[in-house]
Short mmCIF file of C-alpha atoms in Angstrom, two decimals:
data_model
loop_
_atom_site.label_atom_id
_atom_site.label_comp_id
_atom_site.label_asym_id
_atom_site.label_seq_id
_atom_site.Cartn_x
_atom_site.Cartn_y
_atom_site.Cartn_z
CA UNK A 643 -6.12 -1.15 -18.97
CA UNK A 644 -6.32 -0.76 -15.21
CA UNK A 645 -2.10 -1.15 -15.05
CA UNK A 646 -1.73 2.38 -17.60
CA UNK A 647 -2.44 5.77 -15.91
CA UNK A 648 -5.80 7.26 -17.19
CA UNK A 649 -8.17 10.00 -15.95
CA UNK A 650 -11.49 8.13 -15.69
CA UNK A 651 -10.56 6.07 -12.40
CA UNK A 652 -14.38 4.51 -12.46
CA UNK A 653 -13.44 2.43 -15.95
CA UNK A 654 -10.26 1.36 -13.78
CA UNK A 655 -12.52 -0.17 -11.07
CA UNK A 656 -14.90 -1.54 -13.59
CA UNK A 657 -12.13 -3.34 -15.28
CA UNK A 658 -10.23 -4.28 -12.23
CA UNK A 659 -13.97 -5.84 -10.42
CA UNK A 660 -14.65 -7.89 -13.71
CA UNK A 661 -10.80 -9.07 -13.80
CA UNK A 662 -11.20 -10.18 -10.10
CA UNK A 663 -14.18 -11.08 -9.44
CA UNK A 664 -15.85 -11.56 -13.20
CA UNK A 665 -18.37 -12.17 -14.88
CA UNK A 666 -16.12 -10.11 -17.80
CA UNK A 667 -16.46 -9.98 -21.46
CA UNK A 668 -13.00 -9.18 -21.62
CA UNK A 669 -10.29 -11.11 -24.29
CA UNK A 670 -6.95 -12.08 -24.17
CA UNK A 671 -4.83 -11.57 -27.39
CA UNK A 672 -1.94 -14.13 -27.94
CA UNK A 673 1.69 -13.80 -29.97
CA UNK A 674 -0.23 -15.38 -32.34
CA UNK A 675 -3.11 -13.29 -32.76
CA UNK A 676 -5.44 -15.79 -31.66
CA UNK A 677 -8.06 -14.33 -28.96
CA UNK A 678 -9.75 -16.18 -26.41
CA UNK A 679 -11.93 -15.13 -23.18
CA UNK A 680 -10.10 -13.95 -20.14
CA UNK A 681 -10.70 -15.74 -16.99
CA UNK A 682 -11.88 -13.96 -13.79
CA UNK A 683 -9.16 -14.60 -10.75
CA UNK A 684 -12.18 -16.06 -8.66
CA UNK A 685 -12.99 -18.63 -12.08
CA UNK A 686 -9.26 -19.44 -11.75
CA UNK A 687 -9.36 -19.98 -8.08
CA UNK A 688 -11.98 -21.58 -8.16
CA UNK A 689 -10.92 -24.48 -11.21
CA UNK A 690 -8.06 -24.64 -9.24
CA UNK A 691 -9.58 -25.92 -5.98
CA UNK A 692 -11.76 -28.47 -8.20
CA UNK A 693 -8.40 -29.79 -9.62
CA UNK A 694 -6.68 -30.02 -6.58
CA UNK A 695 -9.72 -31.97 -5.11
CA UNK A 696 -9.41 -34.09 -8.37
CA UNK A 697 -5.60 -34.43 -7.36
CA UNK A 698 -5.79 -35.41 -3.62
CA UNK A 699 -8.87 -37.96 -5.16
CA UNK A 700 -6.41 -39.63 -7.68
CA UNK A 701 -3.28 -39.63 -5.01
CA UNK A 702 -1.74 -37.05 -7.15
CA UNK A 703 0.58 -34.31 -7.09
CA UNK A 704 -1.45 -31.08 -5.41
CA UNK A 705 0.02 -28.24 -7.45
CA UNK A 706 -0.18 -24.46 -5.80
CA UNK A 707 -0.74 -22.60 -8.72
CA UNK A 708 1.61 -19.81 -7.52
CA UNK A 709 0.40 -17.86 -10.53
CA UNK A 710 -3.25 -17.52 -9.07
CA UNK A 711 -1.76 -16.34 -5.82
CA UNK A 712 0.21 -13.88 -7.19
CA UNK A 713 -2.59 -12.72 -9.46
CA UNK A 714 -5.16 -12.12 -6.03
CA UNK A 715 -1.79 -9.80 -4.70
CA UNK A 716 -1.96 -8.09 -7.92
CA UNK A 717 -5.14 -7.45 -7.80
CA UNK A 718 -5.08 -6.16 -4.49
CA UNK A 719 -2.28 -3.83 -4.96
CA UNK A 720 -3.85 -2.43 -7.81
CA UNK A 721 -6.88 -1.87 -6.04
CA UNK A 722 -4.92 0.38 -3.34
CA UNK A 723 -3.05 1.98 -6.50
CA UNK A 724 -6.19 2.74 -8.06
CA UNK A 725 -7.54 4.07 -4.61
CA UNK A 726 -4.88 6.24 -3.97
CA UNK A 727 -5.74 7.80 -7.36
CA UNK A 728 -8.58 8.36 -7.55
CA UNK A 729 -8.31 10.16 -4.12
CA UNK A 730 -5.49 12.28 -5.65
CA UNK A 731 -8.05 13.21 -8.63
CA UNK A 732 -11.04 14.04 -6.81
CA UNK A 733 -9.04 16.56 -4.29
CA UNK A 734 -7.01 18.11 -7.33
CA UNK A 735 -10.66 18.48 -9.48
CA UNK A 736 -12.25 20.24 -6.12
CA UNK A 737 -9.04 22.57 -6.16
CA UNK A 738 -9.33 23.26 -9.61
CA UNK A 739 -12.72 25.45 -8.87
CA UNK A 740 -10.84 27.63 -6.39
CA UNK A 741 -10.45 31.43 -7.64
CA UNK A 742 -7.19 32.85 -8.18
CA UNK A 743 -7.68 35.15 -5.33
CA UNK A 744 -8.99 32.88 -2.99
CA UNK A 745 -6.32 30.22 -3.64
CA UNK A 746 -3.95 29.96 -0.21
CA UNK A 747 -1.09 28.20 -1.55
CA UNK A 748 0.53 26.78 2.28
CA UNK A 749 -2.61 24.79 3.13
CA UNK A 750 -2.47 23.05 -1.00
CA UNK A 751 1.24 22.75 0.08
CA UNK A 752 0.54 20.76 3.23
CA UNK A 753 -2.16 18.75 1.83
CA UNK A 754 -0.75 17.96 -0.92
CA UNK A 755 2.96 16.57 1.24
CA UNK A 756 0.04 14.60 2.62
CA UNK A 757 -0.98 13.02 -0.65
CA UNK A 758 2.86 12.02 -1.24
CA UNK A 759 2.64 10.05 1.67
CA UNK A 760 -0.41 8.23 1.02
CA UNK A 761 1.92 7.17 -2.67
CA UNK A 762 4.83 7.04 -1.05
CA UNK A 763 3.22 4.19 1.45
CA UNK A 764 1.78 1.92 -1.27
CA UNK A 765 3.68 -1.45 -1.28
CA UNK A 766 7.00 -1.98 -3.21
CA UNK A 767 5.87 -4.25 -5.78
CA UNK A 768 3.75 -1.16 -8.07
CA UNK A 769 6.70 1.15 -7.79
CA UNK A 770 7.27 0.01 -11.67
CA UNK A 771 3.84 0.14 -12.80
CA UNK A 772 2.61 2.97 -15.45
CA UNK A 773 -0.75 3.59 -13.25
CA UNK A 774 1.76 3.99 -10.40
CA UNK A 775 4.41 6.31 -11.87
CA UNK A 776 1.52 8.61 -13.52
CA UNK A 777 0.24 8.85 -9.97
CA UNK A 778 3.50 9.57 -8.96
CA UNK A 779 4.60 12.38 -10.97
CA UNK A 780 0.52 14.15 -10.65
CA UNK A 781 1.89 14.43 -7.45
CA UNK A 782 5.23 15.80 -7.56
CA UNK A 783 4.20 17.57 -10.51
CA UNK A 784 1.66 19.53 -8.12
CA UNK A 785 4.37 19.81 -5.97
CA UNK A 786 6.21 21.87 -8.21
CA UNK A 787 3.09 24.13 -9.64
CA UNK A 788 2.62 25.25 -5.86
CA UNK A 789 5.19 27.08 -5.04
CA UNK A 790 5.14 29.31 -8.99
CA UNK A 791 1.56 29.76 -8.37
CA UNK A 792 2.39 31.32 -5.09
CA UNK A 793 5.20 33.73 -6.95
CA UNK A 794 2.66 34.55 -9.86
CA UNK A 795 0.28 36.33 -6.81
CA UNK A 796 2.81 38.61 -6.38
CA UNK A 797 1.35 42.33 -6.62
CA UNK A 798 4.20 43.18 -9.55
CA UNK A 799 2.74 40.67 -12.06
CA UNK A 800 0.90 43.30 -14.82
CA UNK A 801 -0.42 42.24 -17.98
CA UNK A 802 2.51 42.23 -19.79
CA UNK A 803 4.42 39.46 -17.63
CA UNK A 804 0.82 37.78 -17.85
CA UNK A 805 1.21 37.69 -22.12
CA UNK A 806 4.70 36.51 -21.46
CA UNK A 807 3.67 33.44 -19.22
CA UNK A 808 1.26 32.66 -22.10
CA UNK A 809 3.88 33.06 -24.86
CA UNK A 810 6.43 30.94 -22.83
CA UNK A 811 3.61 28.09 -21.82
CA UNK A 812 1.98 28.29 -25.70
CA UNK A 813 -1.37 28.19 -23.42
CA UNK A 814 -4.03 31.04 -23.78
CA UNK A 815 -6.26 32.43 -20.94
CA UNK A 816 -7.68 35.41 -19.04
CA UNK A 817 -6.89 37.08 -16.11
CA UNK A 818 -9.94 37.93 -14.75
CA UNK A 819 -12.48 37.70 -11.56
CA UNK A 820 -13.51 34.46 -13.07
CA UNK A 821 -9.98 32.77 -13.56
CA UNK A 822 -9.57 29.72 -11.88
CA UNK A 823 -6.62 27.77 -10.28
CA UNK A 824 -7.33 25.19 -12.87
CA UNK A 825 -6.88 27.95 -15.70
CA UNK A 826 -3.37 28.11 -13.85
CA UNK A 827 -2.86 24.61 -13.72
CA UNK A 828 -3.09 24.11 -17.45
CA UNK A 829 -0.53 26.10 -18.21
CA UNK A 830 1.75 23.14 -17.18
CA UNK A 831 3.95 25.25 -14.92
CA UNK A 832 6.19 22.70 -14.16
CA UNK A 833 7.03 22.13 -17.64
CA UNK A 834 8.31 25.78 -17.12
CA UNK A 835 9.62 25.89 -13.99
CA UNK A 836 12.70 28.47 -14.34
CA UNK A 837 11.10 30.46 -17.18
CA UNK A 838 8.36 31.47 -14.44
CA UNK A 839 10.77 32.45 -11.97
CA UNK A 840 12.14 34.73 -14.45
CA UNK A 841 8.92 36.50 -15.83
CA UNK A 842 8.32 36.73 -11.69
CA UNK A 843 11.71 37.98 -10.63
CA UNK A 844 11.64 40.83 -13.74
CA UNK A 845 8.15 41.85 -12.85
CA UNK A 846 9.44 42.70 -9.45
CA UNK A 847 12.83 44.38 -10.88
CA UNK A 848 10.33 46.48 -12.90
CA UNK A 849 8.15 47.17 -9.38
CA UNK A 850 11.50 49.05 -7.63
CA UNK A 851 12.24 50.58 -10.77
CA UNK A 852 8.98 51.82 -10.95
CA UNK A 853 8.83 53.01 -7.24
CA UNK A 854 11.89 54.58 -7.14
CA UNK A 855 10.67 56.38 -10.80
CA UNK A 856 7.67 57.61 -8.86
CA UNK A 857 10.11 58.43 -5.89
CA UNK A 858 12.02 60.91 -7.29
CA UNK A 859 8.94 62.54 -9.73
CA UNK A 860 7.53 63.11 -6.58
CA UNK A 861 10.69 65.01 -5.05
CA UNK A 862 11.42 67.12 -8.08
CA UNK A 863 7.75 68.12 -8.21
CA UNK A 864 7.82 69.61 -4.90
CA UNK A 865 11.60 71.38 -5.73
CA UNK A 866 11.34 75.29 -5.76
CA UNK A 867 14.04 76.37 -8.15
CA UNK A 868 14.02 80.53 -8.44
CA UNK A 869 14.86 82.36 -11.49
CA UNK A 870 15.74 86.08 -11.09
CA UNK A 871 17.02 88.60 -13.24
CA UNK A 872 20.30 88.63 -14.61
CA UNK A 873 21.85 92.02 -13.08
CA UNK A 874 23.24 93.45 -15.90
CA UNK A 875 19.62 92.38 -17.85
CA UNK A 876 16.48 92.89 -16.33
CA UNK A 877 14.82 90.87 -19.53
CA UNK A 878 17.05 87.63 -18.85
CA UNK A 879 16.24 85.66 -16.10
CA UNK A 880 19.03 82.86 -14.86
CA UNK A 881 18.45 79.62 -13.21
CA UNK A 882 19.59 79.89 -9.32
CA UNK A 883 20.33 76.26 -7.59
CA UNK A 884 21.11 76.53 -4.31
CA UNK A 885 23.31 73.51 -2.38
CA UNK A 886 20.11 71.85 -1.62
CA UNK A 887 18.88 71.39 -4.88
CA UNK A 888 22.57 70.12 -6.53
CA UNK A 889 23.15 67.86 -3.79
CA UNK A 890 19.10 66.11 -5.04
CA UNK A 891 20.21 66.11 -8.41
CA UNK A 892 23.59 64.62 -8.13
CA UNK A 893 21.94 62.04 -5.94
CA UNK A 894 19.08 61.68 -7.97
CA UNK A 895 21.88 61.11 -11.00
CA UNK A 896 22.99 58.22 -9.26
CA UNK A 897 19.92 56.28 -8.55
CA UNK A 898 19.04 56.52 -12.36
CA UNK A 899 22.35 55.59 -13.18
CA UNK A 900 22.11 52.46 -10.72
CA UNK A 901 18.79 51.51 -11.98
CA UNK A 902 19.41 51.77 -15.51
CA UNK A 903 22.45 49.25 -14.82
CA UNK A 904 20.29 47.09 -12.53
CA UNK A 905 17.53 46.63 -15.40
#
């Protein structure tokens, strides 16, 4: 039904053109179980103007048929419901394509703040409906994939974190050339909102760690200790660490220290 939040917004249409305009081979299923054919809003309208006609004929009561009038308005606002999402669905599909690489995350930010509005401006009366609150959280729930997206480019993401985010998301894929932003969207990263930030912030812990390891390889590879004879044994040859050298090691000491406490 064109009031439930699907996927395929052309059925939506379909239904919501035969429900409005007709002809429709649609049903209507009573408390009792007993079926019948559903009337077309422009059928309706248009028995109602015939009965009126009958009325004002006869000197009778003209009745309004509020229900008619309401059931155009509905029609109407589902129409700019439905519009709104299937807008939503064709811009999200065409994003899906984009390559993880070539993904720029501010300008899907700012269109997509542009999207809210476009929900956040359809009238008061669908605020309840399910094909308006599954358009509604599509969009916030982009909203919220964004900005992890955007943290899972950093450069300190290696495969590991990668097999954790699958683990964490129960959601398979590859990190390739060929990955997509719709691979990335699948995982349902706002389902997983603070575990992300977590395998994000680690994998840049384990970055400076890494750095600083590389750091200070580099500076003890390029120390020149000395080791000359002891000089009461020629054949034994003793370590000699001069100021420079102990001043690097106790300092080195300390880093290690620090990051084996900051891990």
């Amino acid at each position: 039904m064109p009031f439930e939040y699907q996927d395929n917004y052309n059925a939506a249409y379909a239904m919501i053109d035969a429900v409005h305009h007709g002809p429709n081979d649609l049903t209507i299923t009573y408390e009792d179980g007993r079926t019948a054919p559903l009337t077309s809003v422009s059928e309706m309208r248009g028995l109602a103007k015939s009965l009126n006609e009958l009325q004002e004929l006869f000197e009778l009561y003209v009745i309004e048929y509020r229900e008619i009038n309401q059931c155009e308005k509905d029609s109407v606002q589902l129409k700019r419901v439905w519009d709104v999402i299937c807008m939503v669905q064709t811009i999200y599909s065409e994003w899906r394509k984009t390559k993880w690489d070539d993904i720029n995350v501010e300008n899907l930010q700012e269109e997509n703040k542009k999207l809210q509005k476009e929900v956040k401006a359809c009238d008061k009366m669908v605020k309840n409906w399910p094909c308006y609150k599954g358009l509604e959280d599509a969009v916030k729930n982009m909203g919220t994939s964004l900005p992890l997206v955007e943290e899972l480019h950093h450069p300190a993401m290696r495969e590991r974190h990668w097999n954790q985010l699958m683990k964490t998301c129960g959601v398979q894929f590859k990190m390739d050339d060929s990955f997509t932003f719709g691979g990335m969207l699948d995982l349902e990263l706002h389902r997983f909102e603070d575990d992300v930030l977590e395998i994000v912030d680690r994998a840049q812990k384990e970055l400076t760690i890494e750095k600083q390891l590389q750091k200070l390889s580099e500076t003890w590879k390029n120390q020149n200790l000395s080791f000359p004879p002891d000089s009461e044994n020629a054949d034994l040859f003793l370590l000699s660490v001069d100021e420079t050298v102990m001043e690097a090691l106790e300092d080195n000491s300390l880093q290690l220290q620090d990051l084996q406490i900051s891990k």
